[in-house]
Short mmCIF file of C-alpha atoms in Angstrom, two decimals:
data_model
loop_
_atom_site.label_atom_id
_atom_site.label_comp_id
_atom_site.label_asym_id
_atom_site.label_seq_id
_atom_site.Cartn_x
_atom_site.Cartn_y
_atom_site.Cartn_z
CA MET A 149 0.23 0.12 0.13
CA GLY A 150 0.96 3.58 -0.92
CA ALA A 151 1.82 6.02 1.72
CA GLN A 152 -1.06 7.90 2.92
CA ALA A 153 -0.79 11.61 2.70
CA THR A 154 -0.82 13.41 5.71
CA SER A 155 -2.81 16.92 6.54
CA PRO A 156 -0.42 20.21 7.21
CA ALA A 157 -0.02 21.55 9.67
CA VAL A 158 -1.74 24.26 11.22
CA ALA A 159 -1.75 26.81 13.67
CA MET A 160 -3.07 25.87 17.35
CA VAL A 161 -3.85 27.92 20.19
CA GLY A 162 -2.89 26.79 23.93
CA PHE A 163 -4.68 27.74 27.28
CA GLY A 164 -2.93 26.83 29.93
CA GLN A 165 -0.82 28.54 33.25
CA VAL A 166 2.48 30.40 33.82
CA ARG A 167 4.19 29.12 36.99
CA HIS A 168 6.61 31.43 38.80
CA THR A 169 8.44 30.08 41.99
CA ARG A 170 11.25 32.37 43.98
CA LEU A 171 13.06 30.45 46.06
CA ARG A 172 15.42 32.64 47.56
CA PRO A 173 16.11 34.95 50.15
CA THR A 174 12.60 35.05 50.42
CA ARG A 175 10.21 32.10 49.24
CA HIS A 176 8.05 33.57 45.85
CA ALA A 177 5.63 32.81 43.98
CA PHE A 178 2.83 32.89 41.10
CA ALA A 179 0.51 31.65 38.50
CA TYR A 180 -1.46 33.10 36.26
CA GLY A 181 -3.99 31.80 33.52
CA ASN A 182 -3.41 32.82 29.98
CA TYR A 183 -2.59 31.48 26.21
CA PHE A 184 -0.03 31.64 23.80
CA LEU A 185 0.38 30.87 20.30
CA MET A 186 2.15 27.29 18.61
CA LEU A 187 2.74 28.18 14.86
CA PRO A 188 4.25 25.50 11.86
CA MET A 189 6.25 28.43 10.44
CA ARG A 190 6.93 26.28 7.29
CA SER A 191 3.48 24.81 7.10
CA LEU A 192 2.18 28.41 7.03
CA ARG A 193 4.52 29.45 4.55
CA ALA A 194 3.91 26.43 2.44
CA HIS A 195 -0.28 26.42 2.67
CA GLY A 196 -1.44 29.61 4.03
CA ASN A 197 -1.98 31.19 7.37
CA GLY A 198 -5.76 29.92 7.86
CA HIS A 199 -7.69 31.65 10.60
CA LEU A 200 -4.46 33.53 12.07
CA ALA A 201 -4.66 36.90 11.05
CA ARG A 202 -0.91 37.35 10.28
CA ASN A 203 1.16 41.27 9.92
CA ARG A 204 -2.49 42.50 9.58
CA TRP A 205 -4.57 44.45 12.35
CA ALA A 206 -6.52 42.10 14.60
CA GLY A 207 -7.89 41.37 17.74
CA LEU A 208 -5.57 38.65 18.10
CA SER A 209 -2.52 38.52 15.38
CA PHE A 210 0.91 37.68 14.74
CA PHE A 211 3.56 39.49 13.83
CA ASP A 212 6.78 38.94 11.77
CA ALA A 213 8.46 42.13 12.78
CA ASP A 214 8.04 41.30 16.38
CA HIS A 215 10.79 38.53 16.31
CA GLY A 216 14.58 38.09 15.40
CA ASP A 217 15.76 41.29 13.29
CA GLY A 218 12.59 42.53 12.72
CA ARG A 219 12.44 41.47 9.29
CA ALA A 220 8.85 40.72 7.16
CA ASP A 221 9.60 37.20 7.28
CA ALA A 222 10.81 35.73 10.71
CA LEU A 223 10.78 32.30 9.74
CA ALA A 224 13.73 33.89 6.93
CA TRP A 225 15.96 35.03 10.05
CA LEU A 226 15.52 32.11 11.48
CA ASP A 227 17.41 29.99 8.50
CA ASP A 228 19.62 32.91 8.40
CA LEU A 229 20.33 32.33 12.18
CA LEU A 230 20.94 28.78 12.02
CA ALA A 231 23.07 28.53 8.76
CA SER A 232 25.36 31.25 10.13
CA GLU A 233 25.90 29.04 13.74
CA GLY A 234 26.65 25.86 11.40
CA VAL A 235 23.08 23.68 12.31
CA HIS A 236 21.98 22.25 8.64
CA GLY A 237 19.56 19.34 9.97
CA ALA A 238 17.02 21.51 11.15
CA THR A 239 14.83 21.79 7.82
CA GLY A 240 11.74 20.11 9.16
CA GLU A 241 8.87 22.04 10.51
CA VAL A 242 9.75 25.19 12.85
CA TRP A 243 7.37 25.92 15.33
CA LEU A 244 7.02 29.22 17.29
CA HIS A 245 5.82 29.19 20.82
CA THR A 246 4.94 32.74 21.53
CA TYR A 247 2.11 35.33 22.42
CA PRO A 248 0.27 37.07 19.97
CA ARG A 249 -0.30 40.95 19.67
CA VAL A 250 -3.99 41.35 21.62
CA TRP A 251 -5.50 44.24 19.82
CA GLY A 252 -2.36 45.69 18.68
CA HIS A 253 -0.33 45.25 22.01
CA THR A 254 1.93 42.79 22.89
CA PHE A 255 4.92 42.11 25.09
CA LYS A 256 6.61 38.59 24.96
CA PRO A 257 8.65 37.27 27.87
CA VAL A 258 9.98 34.93 25.86
CA SER A 259 9.38 32.93 22.87
CA PHE A 260 10.41 29.13 22.15
CA TRP A 261 11.67 28.03 17.88
CA HIS A 262 11.26 24.40 17.70
CA CYS A 263 13.33 23.70 14.81
CA HIS A 264 12.76 19.86 13.70
CA ALA A 265 14.47 17.63 11.15
CA PRO A 266 12.72 15.98 8.58
CA ASP A 267 12.42 12.49 11.00
CA GLY A 268 10.42 15.00 13.25
CA SER A 269 13.20 14.76 16.05
CA LEU A 270 14.17 18.15 17.49
CA ALA A 271 17.55 19.66 16.10
CA ALA A 272 17.55 22.29 17.85
CA VAL A 273 15.63 25.24 20.13
CA VAL A 274 16.00 29.04 20.04
CA ALA A 275 14.63 31.00 23.07
CA GLU A 276 14.04 34.16 22.36
CA VAL A 277 14.08 36.66 25.56
CA ASN A 278 12.88 40.45 25.91
CA ASN A 279 13.34 42.44 28.20
CA THR A 280 11.12 45.12 29.49
CA PHE A 281 13.95 47.66 28.08
CA GLY A 282 13.22 47.15 24.92
CA GLU A 283 16.28 44.67 24.54
CA ARG A 284 16.24 41.02 23.03
CA HIS A 285 18.83 38.35 22.68
CA CYS A 286 18.76 34.36 21.71
CA TYR A 287 19.94 31.54 23.55
CA LEU A 288 20.58 28.13 20.95
CA LEU A 289 19.90 25.22 22.26
CA GLU A 290 21.84 22.31 19.87
CA GLN A 291 20.62 19.02 19.88
CA PRO A 292 17.85 19.15 22.56
CA ARG A 293 15.50 16.42 23.10
CA TYR A 294 11.92 16.48 24.22
CA GLY A 295 11.64 15.93 28.25
CA HIS A 296 15.46 16.61 28.35
CA PRO A 297 17.24 19.09 29.92
CA ALA A 298 19.63 21.33 28.15
CA GLN A 299 21.39 24.32 29.75
CA ALA A 300 22.29 27.75 29.05
CA ARG A 301 24.93 30.17 30.32
CA LYS A 302 22.84 33.63 31.55
CA VAL A 303 23.99 36.64 29.70
CA PHE A 304 21.09 38.75 29.48
CA HIS A 305 19.42 40.85 32.11
CA VAL A 306 15.59 40.14 33.02
CA SER A 307 14.75 40.89 36.22
CA PRO A 308 16.60 43.88 38.29
CA PHE A 309 16.04 41.15 41.39
CA CYS A 310 18.26 38.67 39.56
CA GLN A 311 22.30 38.92 38.87
CA VAL A 312 23.61 38.49 34.93
CA GLN A 313 25.10 35.09 36.22
CA GLY A 314 24.44 31.56 36.24
CA ASP A 315 23.00 28.97 34.05
CA TYR A 316 19.48 28.00 32.98
CA HIS A 317 17.82 24.88 32.63
CA PHE A 318 15.50 24.21 29.88
CA VAL A 319 13.38 21.14 29.31
CA PHE A 320 10.31 20.70 26.62
CA MET A 321 7.26 18.55 26.79
CA ARG A 322 4.87 17.48 24.18
CA SER A 323 2.57 15.65 24.49
CA ARG A 324 -0.75 13.50 21.89
CA GLU A 325 -3.81 13.07 23.00
CA PRO A 326 -4.88 15.25 24.31
CA GLU A 327 -2.09 17.82 22.56
CA ARG A 328 -0.32 19.84 25.52
CA LEU A 329 2.80 21.89 25.49
CA VAL A 330 4.91 22.50 28.39
CA ALA A 331 8.24 24.60 28.62
CA ARG A 332 10.29 24.47 31.81
CA VAL A 333 13.13 27.13 32.64
CA ASP A 334 14.75 27.16 35.52
CA LEU A 335 17.84 29.44 36.81
CA SER A 336 20.57 28.33 39.71
CA ASP A 337 24.06 30.16 40.32
CA ALA A 338 26.74 29.58 42.75
CA ASP A 339 24.20 28.99 45.89
CA GLY A 340 21.83 26.33 43.87
CA PRO A 341 18.67 26.86 42.75
CA LEU A 342 17.26 30.02 42.56
CA LEU A 343 14.01 30.21 40.02
CA GLN A 344 11.87 27.80 38.60
CA THR A 345 9.27 29.13 35.80
CA SER A 346 7.13 27.14 32.92
CA VAL A 347 4.68 27.35 30.56
CA SER A 348 1.86 25.02 29.84
CA GLY A 349 -1.41 24.15 28.10
CA GLN A 350 -3.56 22.47 25.90
CA LEU A 351 -2.99 23.28 22.36
CA GLN A 352 -6.06 23.20 20.00
CA PRO A 353 -6.28 24.45 16.00
CA LEU A 354 -6.84 28.34 16.04
CA THR A 355 -10.32 29.09 14.76
CA PRO A 356 -12.35 31.68 15.27
CA ALA A 357 -14.05 30.01 18.10
CA SER A 358 -10.79 29.33 19.90
CA GLN A 359 -10.18 32.46 19.45
CA ARG A 360 -13.30 34.22 20.38
CA ARG A 361 -13.09 32.14 24.15
CA ALA A 362 -8.84 33.77 23.74
CA LEU A 363 -10.15 37.01 23.83
CA TRP A 364 -13.12 36.30 25.88
CA GLN A 365 -11.63 34.82 28.40
CA TYR A 366 -8.42 36.98 28.34
CA PRO A 367 -9.63 40.39 26.80
CA ALA A 368 -6.24 42.18 27.24
CA MET A 369 -3.77 39.49 27.54
CA THR A 370 -0.16 41.30 26.90
CA LEU A 371 -1.21 44.02 28.95
CA GLY A 372 -1.44 41.87 31.73
CA VAL A 373 1.44 40.07 31.11
CA VAL A 374 3.25 43.73 31.41
CA ALA A 375 1.46 44.79 34.91
CA ARG A 376 1.89 41.64 36.80
CA ILE A 377 5.87 41.95 35.69
CA HIS A 378 5.34 45.03 37.34
CA TRP A 379 2.93 44.24 40.12
CA GLN A 380 5.41 41.46 40.87
CA ALA A 381 8.28 43.45 41.12
CA ALA A 382 6.58 45.64 43.28
CA GLN A 383 6.52 42.82 45.73
CA LEU A 384 10.04 41.70 45.41
CA TRP A 385 10.93 45.39 46.71
CA THR A 386 8.50 45.15 49.66
CA LYS A 387 9.60 41.97 50.87
CA ARG A 388 13.60 43.62 50.10
CA VAL A 389 14.81 41.25 47.72
CA ARG A 390 18.39 42.85 46.57
CA PHE A 391 18.06 45.22 44.08
CA PHE A 392 20.67 45.18 40.85
CA ARG A 393 20.92 48.04 38.30
CA LYS A 394 20.51 46.40 34.45
CA PRO A 395 23.88 46.10 32.92
CA GLU A 396 24.97 46.73 28.98
CA PRO A 397 23.61 43.98 26.78
CA PRO A 398 26.09 41.46 25.80
CA ALA A 399 27.69 42.39 22.28
CA GLN A 400 26.02 39.28 21.01
CA PHE A 401 23.03 38.60 20.03
CA LEU A 402 22.90 35.30 20.25
CA THR A 403 24.36 32.85 23.05
CA ARG A 404 25.11 28.94 22.24
#
């Protein structure tokens, strides 16, 4: 029998939670409900954007210029980045885990580019980090595997309550039936574990109905992300957690 044709991958939306725990010098933890996009960038290029409002205004939309170097084709930026770093096996699907624009506004603390080989295995993950000072930095994780930790040295300022030192430990998990995604990022320094964070959610196709659900449940989600960052910072300040001034960003845009 011949091989059966498979349908092209479609844009997904994940409904779930963001969790954050600081372990010291005082424990501080929170969890918020939210949603995110999971976009098959190569399939969207080949077969169209479906129900995704791409590079045009909508209640929920995606703009390529919000990623990478701001060009009109974010996937082209990613492919150029991987080629410049000698990563040549990531020619399979690229799934981008990111926040959308909501009513024209966005802030993306971190986006993850899951870069697959033709056989479906992970060839690389690019973690694209933005801070509230308008700066961006990328961490390239080579040959990661779902369910197994990958490590990167912290070089980029994110929070004024953490020094730019230590190591990130990334774990990515994606399951089927139900389709669910988890991205976990923990930070350790010379004194041991410091932060434990995760973003997780159950995936479903991005349709007019799922977009209405997202906008109804979280009508100002990305504004809420920014507001909650500052609210949590204020709480850390009242707990007298040490404050660190922002250093200059790293000279190199990417850390391997």
